[in-house]
Amino acid sequence: MIRFQGLTKRYGSLTAVRDLTLEVRPGEVYALLGPNGAGKTTALRCLATLLQPTEGTASVSGADALHNPLEVRRRIAFLAASMGLYERLTARELVEYFGRLHGLDGEHLQARVDELVALFGLGEFRNRVCGRLSTGQRQRVSLARALVHDPEALILDEPTLGLDVLSGQTIYDFISWERSRKKAILFSTHQMEEVELLADRVGVLRRGELVAEGTPEDLLERTGEPNLARAFLSLVSENAPVEAT
Amino acid sequence: MSPWWIVFKKEIRETLRDRRTLQMMIAVPVLLYPVILIASEQILLFGRRSLEAERQPVAVLGEAPPDLMRLIEARERIRVVTLEGGEERAIDAIRQDSLAAAVVLGPPAAEDQTRQAMILFDAISDRSTRGRRELATAMDQWADTLLAQRLGERGLPASFARPVAVADSSVARPEEVGGYTLGRILPLLLVVITLLGTFYPAIDLAAGEKERGTLETLLTAPVPPASVVAGKFVTVALIGVLAAALNLGSMLMTFQTGVLQFVGSFGLDFQIPLSAVVIIFATLVPLAVLFGAVCLGIAVHSSSFKEAQNALTPVYMLVLLPAMLPMFPGIDFKPSLALVPVAGVSFLFRDLMAGDADFVLGTLVLLSTVTYAAMALVFAAGAFGSEDVLFGASGDDAEVSTESLWTRVRKRSFRHRTPTVRAALTFVVAVAVLFFWMGVTLQVRYRELGVLLSEILLLLIPALVFVRLGGYAARETLSLRLPTGRAVGGALLMALGATPLAWGIGWIQSFFLPIPWEMLEGFEQLLTAETTTRLLWLILLLAVTPAICEEFVFRGVLLGGTRSMKTWQFVLLNGAIFGAFHLSFETVIRFLPTAWLGIVISWTVWRTRSLWAGSLMHLINNGSIVLLGTSPALKEKFSDPNTPLPVWIFPLAGLSLWAGTRVLSKLRPARGAEDLAALWKEG
């Protein structure tokens, strides 16, 4: 389970995230929405142990990101829009590398890599360096890399940014599949259609504060808007009231 | 498998697949380096041969006796041409390359007198220089003939005009001469290749990873940051060592196998003993570690490959100067030089190549390089552990301004109340450059008035303009707070302690670095005060003005911008920059005492939150120097560079410094801008 409890992150006089409290249960997909600069990436980075919270906590299944970062990293997969692939490693070498960093070795590692190669259809290009892969192929390698240690929580920072429809669909299928495997999934996005398609619950950030939270239907009902895009605009506008969470 | 080993193996695999690194590591030393040397040699030899093959046209102006003409015409490498029009015509012809040189003979001298002659030539033309040399030889032969003739007429032997015959013979063996000659150039190449070997891998493994977004992914794997740094660092250092080893091997192959003809043609023999090769290689390892750590630590601050290249270029320039020192004549390898990073290594390589290495100096070089490497490693590890460095001080979610710098300057819409570290350092560098070029010009042109103008126009006003245009809070940035009574007392005690200790540092330093007497004489000349008015002017010029203008730059903008660093870091940085600012080609000796004062003053200003406390200390230091210089009685007692300061001064100074720190420790210092703003509100 993913949990933020009163998390605040400041950079000098600028507060990027203010008093964020939310929970993502196993088997639940939670979408974090917000305009640019709202604090989505900062919140996800705090959970992924890349940044240290100024106040409050972020944890995964009870392991605190600040005090027990290595344990948190063992339990999560972090996927950013940049995909984070090493251009001069082959697809298979890359998955193996992250497997080793997660403590896998020997036959167990090879078996896991074979499994992921088959699962994501990497076979035909497994020995090609990542720098020579198409965007869709890169996306599949990136997913295999993230899942090599079979994490219990997934943190996805704008996972479909810059992808075409087909590659985006791969991500949607992946998220749905992982939800069925009872993974807690937290992702940030600007795409309302993927929120409608995937999210069980939605949190809206404005200037670092969580201004609304609930199911997509809840948000539509609360704002009285006909669709999520309008509801989102209504919630992030300067005059919108902040919901007590 | 240990995490650092996993990271290292992956980094090595990736690096060996990187064409740029392979080019720098293998192609440059193994192929390009000997190819360039051999090509240069061939071009040199070709040029020399073509020059020798040509007969340079020369002219003889004036009344030339037949025996002189015979001697000139006998020279194979010149041919005599007829030139009408005298000396001016000859000069034109030489300038236009139609004539190599011309000898202008004066009127024939009376018996036993000297006849004047002059050879016209063009010093920037190889052909002309060669023509001059041939003419000079012929003229010397003619002079010898005339001398012999005069001696013969008087019945004197040839030895009469040459009472002593001096011949010299070098005791150095050809291989020693070869080592000495090439040892002046080759250490520079070794050092530079080692640096270049680490340069690209460091950029790729730090800034490159940030740019590609892979560092973020890597740091979410369950690996301690120290293991990531260790894996990357060992890779960079190993590539640097490999590049250096390949370079060394290539160099030995090139010079020792006799491929180069000119080495032999100059009577040189280049043979480095195996033991020296082993020591050179052993020294290259910590050097590569040092370069690797510095490059990695700097590169990780950059967000892209290009930015890291720009950031590391000054490192390259900084390494070049100490690496070039052995090339300059007259610089002996001393213990003080052995401790200078890179310079010590370069000198040791030179001596090893010449077969003249000193064990103690070699050990000093090795130990100091290992120490610097360890320090650089701590710096690199610290950078990798900082989220500010890895993801920026404001994070991706900070509002990003798309307006141009100038628009932001006009609107004064910078977010910070005080400058960032980068902004403060950039300002100080800009001021230093401005002061170096314009300040020197002003001081040369307007003398004492120029000193005053440069302090005000190039230090004080830029500091005020920077704070104003940057939209910073002036009171907080420049610490413009009136000091409390305790702050004044503390600053006084600190100044009374720090000033004599600065003199002490200067005196101890004089054992290692000689005091340039020209500087002292110039200083004494400046500090001549025969009237009270003159004394007051000197105090205004040399004590009051720097105490305000320099303090606004160093304890104002620089301290205001770097306060977010750790205390020891910003205090040391302030001292080092203050010391460096007072450096010039003649005044290396001023660095340590000035840096020491910078450290003490910046700590005091930080504790008191008052720039004026720093000004007071600066005033006391500079004022005491003016008084010492102008008062004959004080000068005799305290400022003779040959005699040490009275010993009793030092315990008193130490006591005063200790009391000052005790007094100032009771004050609450400010850290960052927010803390400072809160303190301002408290008063």
PDB file of C-alpha atoms in Angstrom, chain B residues 425-630:
ATOM      1  CA  LEU B 425      30.262  33.335  -8.080  1.00  0.00           C
ATOM      2  CA  THR B 426      29.510  34.512 -11.610  1.00  0.00           C
ATOM      3  CA  PHE B 427      29.404  38.087 -10.353  1.00  0.00           C
ATOM      4  CA  VAL B 428      32.746  37.765  -8.555  1.00  0.00           C
ATOM      5  CA  VAL B 429      34.394  36.216 -11.628  1.00  0.00           C
ATOM      6  CA  ALA B 430      33.006  39.034 -13.796  1.00  0.00           C
ATOM      7  CA  VAL B 431      34.262  41.656 -11.343  1.00  0.00           C
ATOM      8  CA  ALA B 432      37.684  39.982 -11.190  1.00  0.00           C
ATOM      9  CA  VAL B 433      37.993  40.011 -14.990  1.00  0.00           C
ATOM     10  CA  LEU B 434      36.838  43.649 -15.108  1.00  0.00           C
ATOM     11  CA  PHE B 435      39.282  44.603 -12.380  1.00  0.00           C
ATOM     12  CA  PHE B 436      42.146  42.746 -14.053  1.00  0.00           C
ATOM     13  CA  TRP B 437      41.745  44.530 -17.388  1.00  0.00           C
ATOM     14  CA  MET B 438      40.326  47.930 -16.512  1.00  0.00           C
ATOM     15  CA  GLY B 439      41.735  48.272 -13.004  1.00  0.00           C
ATOM     16  CA  VAL B 440      45.309  47.772 -14.139  1.00  0.00           C
ATOM     17  CA  THR B 441      44.788  50.307 -16.952  1.00  0.00           C
ATOM     18  CA  LEU B 442      43.329  52.871 -14.547  1.00  0.00           C
ATOM     19  CA  GLN B 443      46.134  52.369 -12.048  1.00  0.00           C
ATOM     20  CA  VAL B 444      48.867  52.622 -14.673  1.00  0.00           C
ATOM     21  CA  ARG B 445      47.326  55.766 -16.181  1.00  0.00           C
ATOM     22  CA  TYR B 446      46.162  57.650 -13.094  1.00  0.00           C
ATOM     23  CA  ARG B 447      48.421  56.135 -10.420  1.00  0.00           C
ATOM     24  CA  GLU B 448      46.967  56.686  -6.927  1.00  0.00           C
ATOM     25  CA  LEU B 449      43.776  58.236  -8.251  1.00  0.00           C
ATOM     26  CA  GLY B 450      43.444  55.164 -10.475  1.00  0.00           C
ATOM     27  CA  VAL B 451      43.554  52.927  -7.383  1.00  0.00           C
ATOM     28  CA  LEU B 452      40.706  54.942  -5.852  1.00  0.00           C
ATOM     29  CA  LEU B 453      38.689  54.944  -9.096  1.00  0.00           C
ATOM     30  CA  SER B 454      39.143  51.220  -9.713  1.00  0.00           C
ATOM     31  CA  GLU B 455      37.940  50.369  -6.191  1.00  0.00           C
ATOM     32  CA  ILE B 456      34.821  52.516  -6.538  1.00  0.00           C
ATOM     33  CA  LEU B 457      33.984  52.023 -10.220  1.00  0.00           C
ATOM     34  CA  LEU B 458      34.923  48.366 -10.566  1.00  0.00           C
ATOM     35  CA  LEU B 459      33.981  46.959  -7.156  1.00  0.00           C
ATOM     36  CA  LEU B 460      31.533  49.073  -5.159  1.00  0.00           C
ATOM     37  CA  ILE B 461      29.296  50.262  -7.989  1.00  0.00           C
ATOM     38  CA  PRO B 462      29.059  46.855  -9.734  1.00  0.00           C
ATOM     39  CA  ALA B 463      28.087  45.264  -6.381  1.00  0.00           C
ATOM     40  CA  LEU B 464      25.308  47.820  -5.863  1.00  0.00           C
ATOM     41  CA  VAL B 465      24.129  47.513  -9.482  1.00  0.00           C
ATOM     42  CA  PHE B 466      24.120  43.708  -9.221  1.00  0.00           C
ATOM     43  CA  VAL B 467      21.948  43.756  -6.118  1.00  0.00           C
ATOM     44  CA  ARG B 468      19.614  46.374  -7.582  1.00  0.00           C
ATOM     45  CA  LEU B 469      19.174  44.775 -11.028  1.00  0.00           C
ATOM     46  CA  GLY B 470      18.952  41.281  -9.574  1.00  0.00           C
ATOM     47  CA  GLY B 471      16.034  42.378  -7.443  1.00  0.00           C
ATOM     48  CA  TYR B 472      17.724  41.064  -4.308  1.00  0.00           C
ATOM     49  CA  ALA B 473      17.026  42.365  -0.832  1.00  0.00           C
ATOM     50  CA  ALA B 474      19.988  44.704  -0.292  1.00  0.00           C
ATOM     51  CA  ARG B 475      19.937  44.609   3.511  1.00  0.00           C
ATOM     52  CA  GLU B 476      19.967  40.813   3.588  1.00  0.00           C
ATOM     53  CA  THR B 477      22.344  40.229   0.689  1.00  0.00           C
ATOM     54  CA  LEU B 478      24.918  42.794   1.771  1.00  0.00           C
ATOM     55  CA  SER B 479      24.416  42.326   5.535  1.00  0.00           C
ATOM     56  CA  LEU B 480      23.749  46.069   5.887  1.00  0.00           C
ATOM     57  CA  ARG B 481      23.002  45.955   9.570  1.00  0.00           C
ATOM     58  CA  LEU B 482      24.553  48.279  12.098  1.00  0.00           C
ATOM     59  CA  PRO B 483      26.691  46.136  14.367  1.00  0.00           C
ATOM     60  CA  THR B 484      25.787  45.789  18.036  1.00  0.00           C
ATOM     61  CA  GLY B 485      28.307  46.687  20.729  1.00  0.00           C
ATOM     62  CA  ARG B 486      29.148  43.012  21.170  1.00  0.00           C
ATOM     63  CA  ALA B 487      29.672  42.651  17.405  1.00  0.00           C
ATOM     64  CA  VAL B 488      32.068  45.631  17.330  1.00  0.00           C
ATOM     65  CA  GLY B 489      33.977  44.289  20.333  1.00  0.00           C
ATOM     66  CA  GLY B 490      34.208  40.829  18.788  1.00  0.00           C
ATOM     67  CA  ALA B 491      35.310  42.198  15.413  1.00  0.00           C
ATOM     68  CA  LEU B 492      38.005  44.331  17.090  1.00  0.00           C
ATOM     69  CA  LEU B 493      39.369  41.332  18.979  1.00  0.00           C
ATOM     70  CA  MET B 494      39.294  39.236  15.805  1.00  0.00           C
ATOM     71  CA  ALA B 495      41.146  41.933  13.833  1.00  0.00           C
ATOM     72  CA  LEU B 496      43.776  42.398  16.536  1.00  0.00           C
ATOM     73  CA  GLY B 497      44.361  38.644  16.517  1.00  0.00           C
ATOM     74  CA  ALA B 498      44.109  37.931  12.803  1.00  0.00           C
ATOM     75  CA  THR B 499      46.281  40.807  11.515  1.00  0.00           C
ATOM     76  CA  PRO B 500      49.561  39.860  13.276  1.00  0.00           C
ATOM     77  CA  LEU B 501      48.913  36.210  12.469  1.00  0.00           C
ATOM     78  CA  ALA B 502      48.584  37.165   8.792  1.00  0.00           C
ATOM     79  CA  TRP B 503      52.017  38.828   9.027  1.00  0.00           C
ATOM     80  CA  GLY B 504      53.309  35.664  10.702  1.00  0.00           C
ATOM     81  CA  ILE B 505      51.957  33.536   7.858  1.00  0.00           C
ATOM     82  CA  GLY B 506      53.688  35.838   5.393  1.00  0.00           C
ATOM     83  CA  TRP B 507      56.957  35.589   7.301  1.00  0.00           C
ATOM     84  CA  ILE B 508      56.876  31.766   7.513  1.00  0.00           C
ATOM     85  CA  GLN B 509      55.933  31.624   3.857  1.00  0.00           C
ATOM     86  CA  SER B 510      58.985  33.696   2.917  1.00  0.00           C
ATOM     87  CA  PHE B 511      61.165  30.659   3.713  1.00  0.00           C
ATOM     88  CA  PHE B 512      59.553  28.837   0.775  1.00  0.00           C
ATOM     89  CA  LEU B 513      58.555  31.672  -1.528  1.00  0.00           C
ATOM     90  CA  PRO B 514      61.040  34.498  -1.936  1.00  0.00           C
ATOM     91  CA  ILE B 515      59.708  38.032  -1.480  1.00  0.00           C
ATOM     92  CA  PRO B 516      60.013  39.964  -4.741  1.00  0.00           C
ATOM     93  CA  TRP B 517      62.145  42.967  -3.799  1.00  0.00           C
ATOM     94  CA  GLU B 518      60.797  45.048  -6.696  1.00  0.00           C
ATOM     95  CA  MET B 519      57.369  44.763  -5.109  1.00  0.00           C
ATOM     96  CA  LEU B 520      58.648  45.831  -1.704  1.00  0.00           C
ATOM     97  CA  GLU B 521      60.477  48.785  -3.212  1.00  0.00           C
ATOM     98  CA  GLY B 522      57.357  49.850  -5.081  1.00  0.00           C
ATOM     99  CA  PHE B 523      55.322  49.484  -1.934  1.00  0.00           C
ATOM    100  CA  GLU B 524      57.808  51.515   0.088  1.00  0.00           C
ATOM    101  CA  GLN B 525      57.755  54.225  -2.540  1.00  0.00           C
ATOM    102  CA  LEU B 526      53.961  54.365  -2.350  1.00  0.00           C
ATOM    103  CA  LEU B 527      53.966  54.455   1.439  1.00  0.00           C
ATOM    104  CA  THR B 528      56.008  57.580   1.762  1.00  0.00           C
ATOM    105  CA  ALA B 529      54.214  60.133   3.901  1.00  0.00           C
ATOM    106  CA  GLU B 530      56.107  63.270   4.713  1.00  0.00           C
ATOM    107  CA  THR B 531      53.066  65.296   5.726  1.00  0.00           C
ATOM    108  CA  THR B 532      49.918  64.567   7.712  1.00  0.00           C
ATOM    109  CA  THR B 533      47.781  65.295   4.654  1.00  0.00           C
ATOM    110  CA  ARG B 534      49.680  62.679   2.708  1.00  0.00           C
ATOM    111  CA  LEU B 535      49.249  60.175   5.531  1.00  0.00           C
ATOM    112  CA  LEU B 536      45.488  60.845   5.662  1.00  0.00           C
ATOM    113  CA  TRP B 537      45.258  60.436   1.871  1.00  0.00           C
ATOM    114  CA  LEU B 538      47.091  57.100   2.070  1.00  0.00           C
ATOM    115  CA  ILE B 539      44.770  55.909   4.829  1.00  0.00           C
ATOM    116  CA  LEU B 540      41.747  56.936   2.730  1.00  0.00           C
ATOM    117  CA  LEU B 541      43.189  55.308  -0.390  1.00  0.00           C
ATOM    118  CA  LEU B 542      44.617  52.084   0.977  1.00  0.00           C
ATOM    119  CA  ALA B 543      42.587  51.429   4.116  1.00  0.00           C
ATOM    120  CA  VAL B 544      39.154  53.118   4.073  1.00  0.00           C
ATOM    121  CA  THR B 545      38.361  52.593   0.386  1.00  0.00           C
ATOM    122  CA  PRO B 546      39.135  48.843   0.238  1.00  0.00           C
ATOM    123  CA  ALA B 547      37.434  48.370   3.599  1.00  0.00           C
ATOM    124  CA  ILE B 548      34.202  49.539   1.980  1.00  0.00           C
ATOM    125  CA  CYS B 549      34.498  48.638  -1.705  1.00  0.00           C
ATOM    126  CA  GLU B 550      36.087  45.189  -1.360  1.00  0.00           C
ATOM    127  CA  GLU B 551      33.824  44.300   1.559  1.00  0.00           C
ATOM    128  CA  PHE B 552      30.718  45.012  -0.551  1.00  0.00           C
ATOM    129  CA  VAL B 553      31.931  42.459  -3.085  1.00  0.00           C
ATOM    130  CA  PHE B 554      33.368  39.729  -0.877  1.00  0.00           C
ATOM    131  CA  ARG B 555      31.494  39.886   2.418  1.00  0.00           C
ATOM    132  CA  GLY B 556      28.503  41.445   0.693  1.00  0.00           C
ATOM    133  CA  VAL B 557      27.522  39.736  -2.559  1.00  0.00           C
ATOM    134  CA  LEU B 558      29.780  36.676  -2.284  1.00  0.00           C
ATOM    135  CA  LEU B 559      28.947  35.867   1.326  1.00  0.00           C
ATOM    136  CA  GLY B 560      25.270  36.718   0.791  1.00  0.00           C
ATOM    137  CA  GLY B 561      25.103  34.273  -2.104  1.00  0.00           C
ATOM    138  CA  THR B 562      27.035  31.401  -0.548  1.00  0.00           C
ATOM    139  CA  ARG B 563      25.522  31.379   2.951  1.00  0.00           C
ATOM    140  CA  SER B 564      23.339  28.413   1.981  1.00  0.00           C
ATOM    141  CA  MET B 565      26.484  26.249   1.875  1.00  0.00           C
ATOM    142  CA  LYS B 566      27.993  24.638   4.965  1.00  0.00           C
ATOM    143  CA  THR B 567      29.743  27.160   7.218  1.00  0.00           C
ATOM    144  CA  TRP B 568      33.241  25.778   6.688  1.00  0.00           C
ATOM    145  CA  GLN B 569      32.635  25.647   2.961  1.00  0.00           C
ATOM    146  CA  PHE B 570      31.521  29.244   2.451  1.00  0.00           C
ATOM    147  CA  VAL B 571      34.126  30.613   4.857  1.00  0.00           C
ATOM    148  CA  LEU B 572      36.978  28.739   3.142  1.00  0.00           C
ATOM    149  CA  LEU B 573      35.614  29.622  -0.285  1.00  0.00           C
ATOM    150  CA  ASN B 574      35.402  33.276   0.667  1.00  0.00           C
ATOM    151  CA  GLY B 575      38.988  33.267   1.942  1.00  0.00           C
ATOM    152  CA  ALA B 576      40.302  31.445  -1.134  1.00  0.00           C
ATOM    153  CA  ILE B 577      38.550  33.803  -3.557  1.00  0.00           C
ATOM    154  CA  PHE B 578      39.591  36.878  -1.555  1.00  0.00           C
ATOM    155  CA  GLY B 579      43.208  35.616  -1.604  1.00  0.00           C
ATOM    156  CA  ALA B 580      43.055  34.798  -5.306  1.00  0.00           C
ATOM    157  CA  PHE B 581      41.646  38.246  -6.086  1.00  0.00           C
ATOM    158  CA  HIS B 582      44.788  39.811  -4.621  1.00  0.00           C
ATOM    159  CA  LEU B 583      47.070  37.647  -6.742  1.00  0.00           C
ATOM    160  CA  SER B 584      49.114  38.967  -9.586  1.00  0.00           C
ATOM    161  CA  PHE B 585      52.150  37.713 -11.458  1.00  0.00           C
ATOM    162  CA  GLU B 586      54.460  39.227  -8.834  1.00  0.00           C
ATOM    163  CA  THR B 587      52.398  38.773  -5.696  1.00  0.00           C
ATOM    164  CA  VAL B 588      51.920  35.053  -5.154  1.00  0.00           C
ATOM    165  CA  ILE B 589      53.160  35.658  -1.619  1.00  0.00           C
ATOM    166  CA  ARG B 590      50.021  37.638  -0.810  1.00  0.00           C
ATOM    167  CA  PHE B 591      47.693  34.688  -1.309  1.00  0.00           C
ATOM    168  CA  LEU B 592      47.931  32.876   2.026  1.00  0.00           C
ATOM    169  CA  PRO B 593      47.907  35.916   4.366  1.00  0.00           C
ATOM    170  CA  THR B 594      45.024  37.508   2.426  1.00  0.00           C
ATOM    171  CA  ALA B 595      43.078  34.250   2.286  1.00  0.00           C
ATOM    172  CA  TRP B 596      43.513  33.888   6.046  1.00  0.00           C
ATOM    173  CA  LEU B 597      42.124  37.398   6.599  1.00  0.00           C
ATOM    174  CA  GLY B 598      39.255  36.626   4.209  1.00  0.00           C
ATOM    175  CA  ILE B 599      38.378  33.537   6.245  1.00  0.00           C
ATOM    176  CA  VAL B 600      38.385  35.400   9.574  1.00  0.00           C
ATOM    177  CA  ILE B 601      36.468  38.410   8.233  1.00  0.00           C
ATOM    178  CA  SER B 602      33.815  36.326   6.491  1.00  0.00           C
ATOM    179  CA  TRP B 603      33.256  34.258   9.632  1.00  0.00           C
ATOM    180  CA  THR B 604      32.914  37.451  11.661  1.00  0.00           C
ATOM    181  CA  VAL B 605      30.451  39.012   9.202  1.00  0.00           C
ATOM    182  CA  TRP B 606      28.434  35.796   9.205  1.00  0.00           C
ATOM    183  CA  ARG B 607      28.259  35.791  13.015  1.00  0.00           C
ATOM    184  CA  THR B 608      27.508  39.501  13.361  1.00  0.00           C
ATOM    185  CA  ARG B 609      25.264  39.766  10.262  1.00  0.00           C
ATOM    186  CA  SER B 610      26.985  43.104   9.718  1.00  0.00           C
ATOM    187  CA  LEU B 611      29.152  44.045   6.761  1.00  0.00           C
ATOM    188  CA  TRP B 612      30.424  46.981   8.792  1.00  0.00           C
ATOM    189  CA  ALA B 613      32.096  44.595  11.251  1.00  0.00           C
ATOM    190  CA  GLY B 614      34.060  43.262   8.271  1.00  0.00           C
ATOM    191  CA  SER B 615      34.852  46.787   7.106  1.00  0.00           C
ATOM    192  CA  LEU B 616      36.211  47.599  10.554  1.00  0.00           C
ATOM    193  CA  MET B 617      38.509  44.572  10.468  1.00  0.00           C
ATOM    194  CA  HIS B 618      39.640  45.327   6.920  1.00  0.00           C
ATOM    195  CA  LEU B 619      40.326  48.930   7.951  1.00  0.00           C
ATOM    196  CA  ILE B 620      42.406  47.842  10.951  1.00  0.00           C
ATOM    197  CA  ASN B 621      44.478  45.445   8.827  1.00  0.00           C
ATOM    198  CA  ASN B 622      45.147  47.818   5.946  1.00  0.00           C
ATOM    199  CA  GLY B 623      45.464  50.853   8.243  1.00  0.00           C
ATOM    200  CA  SER B 624      48.118  49.118  10.323  1.00  0.00           C
ATOM    201  CA  ILE B 625      50.097  48.307   7.175  1.00  0.00           C
ATOM    202  CA  VAL B 626      49.944  51.983   6.107  1.00  0.00           C
ATOM    203  CA  LEU B 627      51.057  53.151   9.543  1.00  0.00           C
ATOM    204  CA  LEU B 628      53.851  50.596   9.689  1.00  0.00           C
ATOM    205  CA  GLY B 629      55.038  51.606   6.250  1.00  0.00           C
ATOM    206  CA  THR B 630      54.963  55.340   6.896  1.00  0.00           C
TER     207      THR B 630
END
